[in-house]
Amino acid sequence: MEAFRDVGMSIKFPKDTHPSRRNPTAVLKRFEKALRENDFRKGDEAWLVIDVDEWPEDEFVALLEWAKKDHRHHLAISNPKFELFLVMHYEKGNGCTTAQQVDLRLKRYLPDYEKRLKPSQFSIDEVERAVENACAKRASCNNDIPDAGMSDVYKLVRRLLASKNDD
C-alpha cells in the first residue's frame, strides 16, 4: 500500500492494480486482502471508491454487503465515472450521464486532464462546491447505487475535510 500522511491522519491505498481485473468484485477482493495485510485497526475507516462504468448492477452486490458488514466500511460510487466529481468543482454536472458527456464537460474546464491533478488544483471553496453539488444531486436518489449523473465521492471528501478540521 502507498500512504499519504497529513497532520493527524494517514491515508493508505493499494498501489497495484491488475489491468484485466478492474470489475467491482475483483477490486473488492484486492481491497480486502490489502486490509488484512496492512493492520486495519479499531479506529480506522476503509473507503472503497469505484465507478459504475458499464458494469451491471449485480457486480455491486458484494460491495454493498461489504459496506453494510462493518460501520468502518464505506463505499463511494460514481455513475458513470469518478471524473464527474471533478466536473462538480465547476458546476452541478447536469446532463453528465455518460462517460463521454463527462469527458466533454471536463475538457471545458481542464483541457489537459489525463488522470492526474496537481495537489493545489482546486481551492477549498471549489472542493466545498463540488461536495455541495454532488450531495444535492444525490439527495434525489435513495438507491444504493447512484443514478447516472451522480457521485458519492463527496462522502469521502466531506469526511476528509471534517477530519482535517478536527486537528
PDB file of C-alpha atoms in Angstrom:
ATOM      1  CA  MET A   1       0.000   0.000   0.000  1.00  0.00           C
ATOM      2  CA  GLU A   2       1.097   3.532  -0.638  1.00  0.00           C
ATOM      3  CA  ALA A   3       0.402   6.105   2.028  1.00  0.00           C
ATOM      4  CA  PHE A   4      -0.243   9.821   2.200  1.00  0.00           C
ATOM      5  CA  ARG A   5       0.335  11.475   5.542  1.00  0.00           C
ATOM      6  CA  ASP A   6      -1.064  14.686   6.942  1.00  0.00           C
ATOM      7  CA  VAL A   7      -1.320  16.084  10.433  1.00  0.00           C
ATOM      8  CA  GLY A   8      -3.433  13.670  12.445  1.00  0.00           C
ATOM      9  CA  MET A   9      -4.352  11.325   9.608  1.00  0.00           C
ATOM     10  CA  SER A  10      -2.814   8.739   7.347  1.00  0.00           C
ATOM     11  CA  ILE A  11      -4.392   7.617   4.106  1.00  0.00           C
ATOM     12  CA  LYS A  12      -3.268   4.358   2.564  1.00  0.00           C
ATOM     13  CA  PHE A  13      -4.324   2.965  -0.766  1.00  0.00           C
ATOM     14  CA  PRO A  14      -3.426  -0.193  -2.692  1.00  0.00           C
ATOM     15  CA  LYS A  15      -0.764   0.652  -5.258  1.00  0.00           C
ATOM     16  CA  ASP A  16      -1.057  -2.354  -7.538  1.00  0.00           C
ATOM     17  CA  THR A  17      -3.966  -2.718  -9.899  1.00  0.00           C
ATOM     18  CA  HIS A  18      -4.354  -5.536 -12.365  1.00  0.00           C
ATOM     19  CA  PRO A  19      -5.401  -4.199 -15.793  1.00  0.00           C
ATOM     20  CA  SER A  20      -7.757  -7.080 -16.523  1.00  0.00           C
ATOM     21  CA  ARG A  21      -9.258  -7.310 -13.027  1.00  0.00           C
ATOM     22  CA  ARG A  22     -10.995  -3.992 -12.536  1.00  0.00           C
ATOM     23  CA  ASN A  23     -14.543  -5.215 -12.162  1.00  0.00           C
ATOM     24  CA  PRO A  24     -16.094  -4.309  -8.792  1.00  0.00           C
ATOM     25  CA  THR A  25     -15.917  -7.836  -7.348  1.00  0.00           C
ATOM     26  CA  ALA A  26     -12.213  -8.183  -8.198  1.00  0.00           C
ATOM     27  CA  VAL A  27     -11.463  -4.725  -6.794  1.00  0.00           C
ATOM     28  CA  LEU A  28     -13.184  -5.690  -3.529  1.00  0.00           C
ATOM     29  CA  LYS A  29     -11.146  -8.904  -3.249  1.00  0.00           C
ATOM     30  CA  ARG A  30      -7.872  -6.991  -3.678  1.00  0.00           C
ATOM     31  CA  PHE A  31      -9.040  -4.349  -1.203  1.00  0.00           C
ATOM     32  CA  GLU A  32      -9.985  -6.915   1.443  1.00  0.00           C
ATOM     33  CA  LYS A  33      -6.580  -8.565   1.030  1.00  0.00           C
ATOM     34  CA  ALA A  34      -4.865  -5.199   1.440  1.00  0.00           C
ATOM     35  CA  LEU A  35      -6.867  -4.533   4.627  1.00  0.00           C
ATOM     36  CA  ARG A  36      -5.790  -7.904   6.072  1.00  0.00           C
ATOM     37  CA  GLU A  37      -2.148  -7.234   5.226  1.00  0.00           C
ATOM     38  CA  ASN A  38      -1.998  -3.641   6.474  1.00  0.00           C
ATOM     39  CA  ASP A  39      -3.060  -3.571  10.098  1.00  0.00           C
ATOM     40  CA  PHE A  40      -6.668  -2.342   9.810  1.00  0.00           C
ATOM     41  CA  ARG A  41      -7.303  -1.183  13.373  1.00  0.00           C
ATOM     42  CA  LYS A  42     -10.345  -0.424  15.506  1.00  0.00           C
ATOM     43  CA  GLY A  43     -10.427   3.355  14.825  1.00  0.00           C
ATOM     44  CA  ASP A  44      -9.617   3.078  11.109  1.00  0.00           C
ATOM     45  CA  GLU A  45     -12.002   3.545   8.210  1.00  0.00           C
ATOM     46  CA  ALA A  46     -11.914   1.748   4.875  1.00  0.00           C
ATOM     47  CA  TRP A  47     -13.227   3.570   1.804  1.00  0.00           C
ATOM     48  CA  LEU A  48     -13.766   1.810  -1.488  1.00  0.00           C
ATOM     49  CA  VAL A  49     -14.153   4.281  -4.371  1.00  0.00           C
ATOM     50  CA  ILE A  50     -15.396   2.787  -7.621  1.00  0.00           C
ATOM     51  CA  ASP A  51     -17.089   3.740 -10.882  1.00  0.00           C
ATOM     52  CA  VAL A  52     -20.244   2.194 -12.295  1.00  0.00           C
ATOM     53  CA  ASP A  53     -18.741   2.340 -15.806  1.00  0.00           C
ATOM     54  CA  GLU A  54     -20.564  -0.305 -17.810  1.00  0.00           C
ATOM     55  CA  TRP A  55     -20.787  -2.881 -15.011  1.00  0.00           C
ATOM     56  CA  PRO A  56     -24.195  -4.498 -14.385  1.00  0.00           C
ATOM     57  CA  GLU A  57     -25.844  -3.930 -11.001  1.00  0.00           C
ATOM     58  CA  ASP A  58     -25.175  -7.493  -9.835  1.00  0.00           C
ATOM     59  CA  GLU A  59     -21.431  -6.664  -9.882  1.00  0.00           C
ATOM     60  CA  PHE A  60     -22.047  -4.358  -6.926  1.00  0.00           C
ATOM     61  CA  VAL A  61     -23.875  -6.799  -4.629  1.00  0.00           C
ATOM     62  CA  ALA A  62     -20.727  -7.922  -2.802  1.00  0.00           C
ATOM     63  CA  LEU A  63     -19.553  -4.315  -2.368  1.00  0.00           C
ATOM     64  CA  LEU A  64     -22.877  -3.227  -0.902  1.00  0.00           C
ATOM     65  CA  GLU A  65     -22.805  -6.186   1.507  1.00  0.00           C
ATOM     66  CA  TRP A  66     -19.202  -5.359   2.458  1.00  0.00           C
ATOM     67  CA  ALA A  67     -20.177  -1.753   3.281  1.00  0.00           C
ATOM     68  CA  LYS A  68     -23.072  -2.880   5.485  1.00  0.00           C
ATOM     69  CA  LYS A  69     -20.988  -5.503   7.301  1.00  0.00           C
ATOM     70  CA  ASP A  70     -18.866  -3.073   9.334  1.00  0.00           C
ATOM     71  CA  HIS A  71     -19.550   0.555  10.321  1.00  0.00           C
ATOM     72  CA  ARG A  72     -15.917   1.361   9.400  1.00  0.00           C
ATOM     73  CA  HIS A  73     -16.511   0.269   5.793  1.00  0.00           C
ATOM     74  CA  HIS A  74     -17.600   2.944   3.353  1.00  0.00           C
ATOM     75  CA  LEU A  75     -18.443   2.887  -0.319  1.00  0.00           C
ATOM     76  CA  ALA A  76     -18.314   5.838  -2.716  1.00  0.00           C
ATOM     77  CA  ILE A  77     -19.706   5.023  -6.162  1.00  0.00           C
ATOM     78  CA  SER A  78     -19.610   7.372  -9.148  1.00  0.00           C
ATOM     79  CA  ASN A  79     -22.002   6.909 -12.038  1.00  0.00           C
ATOM     80  CA  PRO A  80     -20.730   6.860 -14.693  1.00  0.00           C
ATOM     81  CA  LYS A  81     -17.166   7.699 -13.576  1.00  0.00           C
ATOM     82  CA  PHE A  82     -15.055   9.466 -10.965  1.00  0.00           C
ATOM     83  CA  GLU A  83     -14.326  12.446 -13.198  1.00  0.00           C
ATOM     84  CA  LEU A  84     -17.939  13.538 -12.732  1.00  0.00           C
ATOM     85  CA  PHE A  85     -16.933  14.715  -9.260  1.00  0.00           C
ATOM     86  CA  LEU A  86     -14.176  16.831 -10.840  1.00  0.00           C
ATOM     87  CA  VAL A  87     -16.743  18.494 -13.110  1.00  0.00           C
ATOM     88  CA  MET A  88     -18.761  19.286  -9.988  1.00  0.00           C
ATOM     89  CA  HIS A  89     -15.977  21.567  -8.776  1.00  0.00           C
ATOM     90  CA  TYR A  90     -17.128  23.969 -11.500  1.00  0.00           C
ATOM     91  CA  GLU A  91     -20.822  23.217 -11.977  1.00  0.00           C
ATOM     92  CA  LYS A  92     -23.628  20.849 -10.992  1.00  0.00           C
ATOM     93  CA  GLY A  93     -22.824  18.384 -13.782  1.00  0.00           C
ATOM     94  CA  ASN A  94     -26.374  18.256 -15.125  1.00  0.00           C
ATOM     95  CA  GLY A  95     -26.559  16.140 -18.266  1.00  0.00           C
ATOM     96  CA  CYS A  96     -23.355  14.251 -17.465  1.00  0.00           C
ATOM     97  CA  THR A  97     -24.939  10.800 -17.526  1.00  0.00           C
ATOM     98  CA  THR A  98     -22.460   9.034 -19.819  1.00  0.00           C
ATOM     99  CA  ALA A  99     -18.681   8.777 -19.720  1.00  0.00           C
ATOM    100  CA  GLN A 100     -18.470  10.705 -22.989  1.00  0.00           C
ATOM    101  CA  GLN A 101     -20.588  13.563 -21.627  1.00  0.00           C
ATOM    102  CA  VAL A 102     -18.406  13.744 -18.508  1.00  0.00           C
ATOM    103  CA  ASP A 103     -15.222  13.803 -20.614  1.00  0.00           C
ATOM    104  CA  LEU A 104     -16.538  16.580 -22.866  1.00  0.00           C
ATOM    105  CA  ARG A 105     -17.560  18.732 -19.901  1.00  0.00           C
ATOM    106  CA  LEU A 106     -14.295  18.098 -18.078  1.00  0.00           C
ATOM    107  CA  LYS A 107     -12.250  19.134 -21.131  1.00  0.00           C
ATOM    108  CA  ARG A 108     -14.019  22.504 -20.973  1.00  0.00           C
ATOM    109  CA  TYR A 109     -12.513  23.154 -17.533  1.00  0.00           C
ATOM    110  CA  LEU A 110      -9.351  21.032 -17.577  1.00  0.00           C
ATOM    111  CA  PRO A 111      -8.258  20.684 -21.226  1.00  0.00           C
ATOM    112  CA  ASP A 112      -5.006  18.896 -20.314  1.00  0.00           C
ATOM    113  CA  TYR A 113      -6.509  16.465 -17.787  1.00  0.00           C
ATOM    114  CA  GLU A 114      -5.025  12.969 -18.023  1.00  0.00           C
ATOM    115  CA  LYS A 115      -5.981  11.155 -14.794  1.00  0.00           C
ATOM    116  CA  ARG A 116      -3.646  13.199 -12.602  1.00  0.00           C
ATOM    117  CA  LEU A 117      -4.094  16.517 -10.822  1.00  0.00           C
ATOM    118  CA  LYS A 118      -1.696  18.857  -9.078  1.00  0.00           C
ATOM    119  CA  PRO A 119      -2.204  18.875  -5.292  1.00  0.00           C
ATOM    120  CA  SER A 120      -3.176  22.556  -5.494  1.00  0.00           C
ATOM    121  CA  GLN A 121      -5.515  22.108  -8.481  1.00  0.00           C
ATOM    122  CA  PHE A 122      -8.613  23.168  -6.545  1.00  0.00           C
ATOM    123  CA  SER A 123      -9.188  25.752  -3.851  1.00  0.00           C
ATOM    124  CA  ILE A 124     -11.013  24.749  -0.680  1.00  0.00           C
ATOM    125  CA  ASP A 125     -14.016  26.741  -1.941  1.00  0.00           C
ATOM    126  CA  GLU A 126     -14.074  24.710  -5.167  1.00  0.00           C
ATOM    127  CA  VAL A 127     -13.800  21.453  -3.209  1.00  0.00           C
ATOM    128  CA  GLU A 128     -16.660  22.521  -0.956  1.00  0.00           C
ATOM    129  CA  ARG A 129     -18.701  23.477  -4.052  1.00  0.00           C
ATOM    130  CA  ALA A 130     -18.134  20.000  -5.506  1.00  0.00           C
ATOM    131  CA  VAL A 131     -19.273  18.416  -2.241  1.00  0.00           C
ATOM    132  CA  GLU A 132     -22.409  20.604  -2.206  1.00  0.00           C
ATOM    133  CA  ASN A 133     -23.194  19.903  -5.873  1.00  0.00           C
ATOM    134  CA  ALA A 134     -22.765  16.144  -5.517  1.00  0.00           C
ATOM    135  CA  CYS A 135     -24.678  15.994  -2.227  1.00  0.00           C
ATOM    136  CA  ALA A 136     -27.602  17.993  -3.656  1.00  0.00           C
ATOM    137  CA  LYS A 137     -27.899  15.724  -6.686  1.00  0.00           C
ATOM    138  CA  ARG A 138     -27.606  12.548  -4.599  1.00  0.00           C
ATOM    139  CA  ALA A 139     -30.405  13.724  -2.284  1.00  0.00           C
ATOM    140  CA  SER A 140     -32.912  12.982  -5.053  1.00  0.00           C
ATOM    141  CA  CYS A 141     -31.889   9.299  -5.219  1.00  0.00           C
ATOM    142  CA  ASN A 142     -32.352   6.715  -2.464  1.00  0.00           C
ATOM    143  CA  ASN A 143     -30.819   3.824  -4.410  1.00  0.00           C
ATOM    144  CA  ASP A 144     -27.662   2.204  -3.033  1.00  0.00           C
ATOM    145  CA  ILE A 145     -26.053   2.689  -6.438  1.00  0.00           C
ATOM    146  CA  PRO A 146     -26.311   6.309  -7.559  1.00  0.00           C
ATOM    147  CA  ASP A 147     -28.279   7.056 -10.713  1.00  0.00           C
ATOM    148  CA  ALA A 148     -26.420   8.181 -13.828  1.00  0.00           C
ATOM    149  CA  GLY A 149     -25.029  11.687 -13.338  1.00  0.00           C
ATOM    150  CA  MET A 150     -24.418  11.250  -9.589  1.00  0.00           C
ATOM    151  CA  SER A 151     -21.344  10.620  -7.476  1.00  0.00           C
ATOM    152  CA  ASP A 152     -20.860   9.546  -3.867  1.00  0.00           C
ATOM    153  CA  VAL A 153     -17.231  10.719  -3.802  1.00  0.00           C
ATOM    154  CA  TYR A 154     -18.453  13.751  -1.862  1.00  0.00           C
ATOM    155  CA  LYS A 155     -18.958  11.457   1.155  1.00  0.00           C
ATOM    156  CA  LEU A 156     -15.244  10.645   1.305  1.00  0.00           C
ATOM    157  CA  VAL A 157     -14.177  14.222   0.636  1.00  0.00           C
ATOM    158  CA  ARG A 158     -16.577  15.542   3.277  1.00  0.00           C
ATOM    159  CA  ARG A 159     -15.144  13.018   5.756  1.00  0.00           C
ATOM    160  CA  LEU A 160     -11.567  14.044   4.931  1.00  0.00           C
ATOM    161  CA  LEU A 161     -12.429  17.719   5.324  1.00  0.00           C
ATOM    162  CA  ALA A 162     -14.086  17.043   8.683  1.00  0.00           C
ATOM    163  CA  SER A 163     -11.053  15.047   9.874  1.00  0.00           C
ATOM    164  CA  LYS A 164      -8.704  17.821   8.817  1.00  0.00           C
ATOM    165  CA  ASN A 165     -10.834  20.449  10.592  1.00  0.00           C
ATOM    166  CA  ASP A 166     -10.779  18.369  13.798  1.00  0.00           C
ATOM    167  CA  ASP A 167      -6.987  18.755  14.010  1.00  0.00           C
TER     168      ASP A 167
END
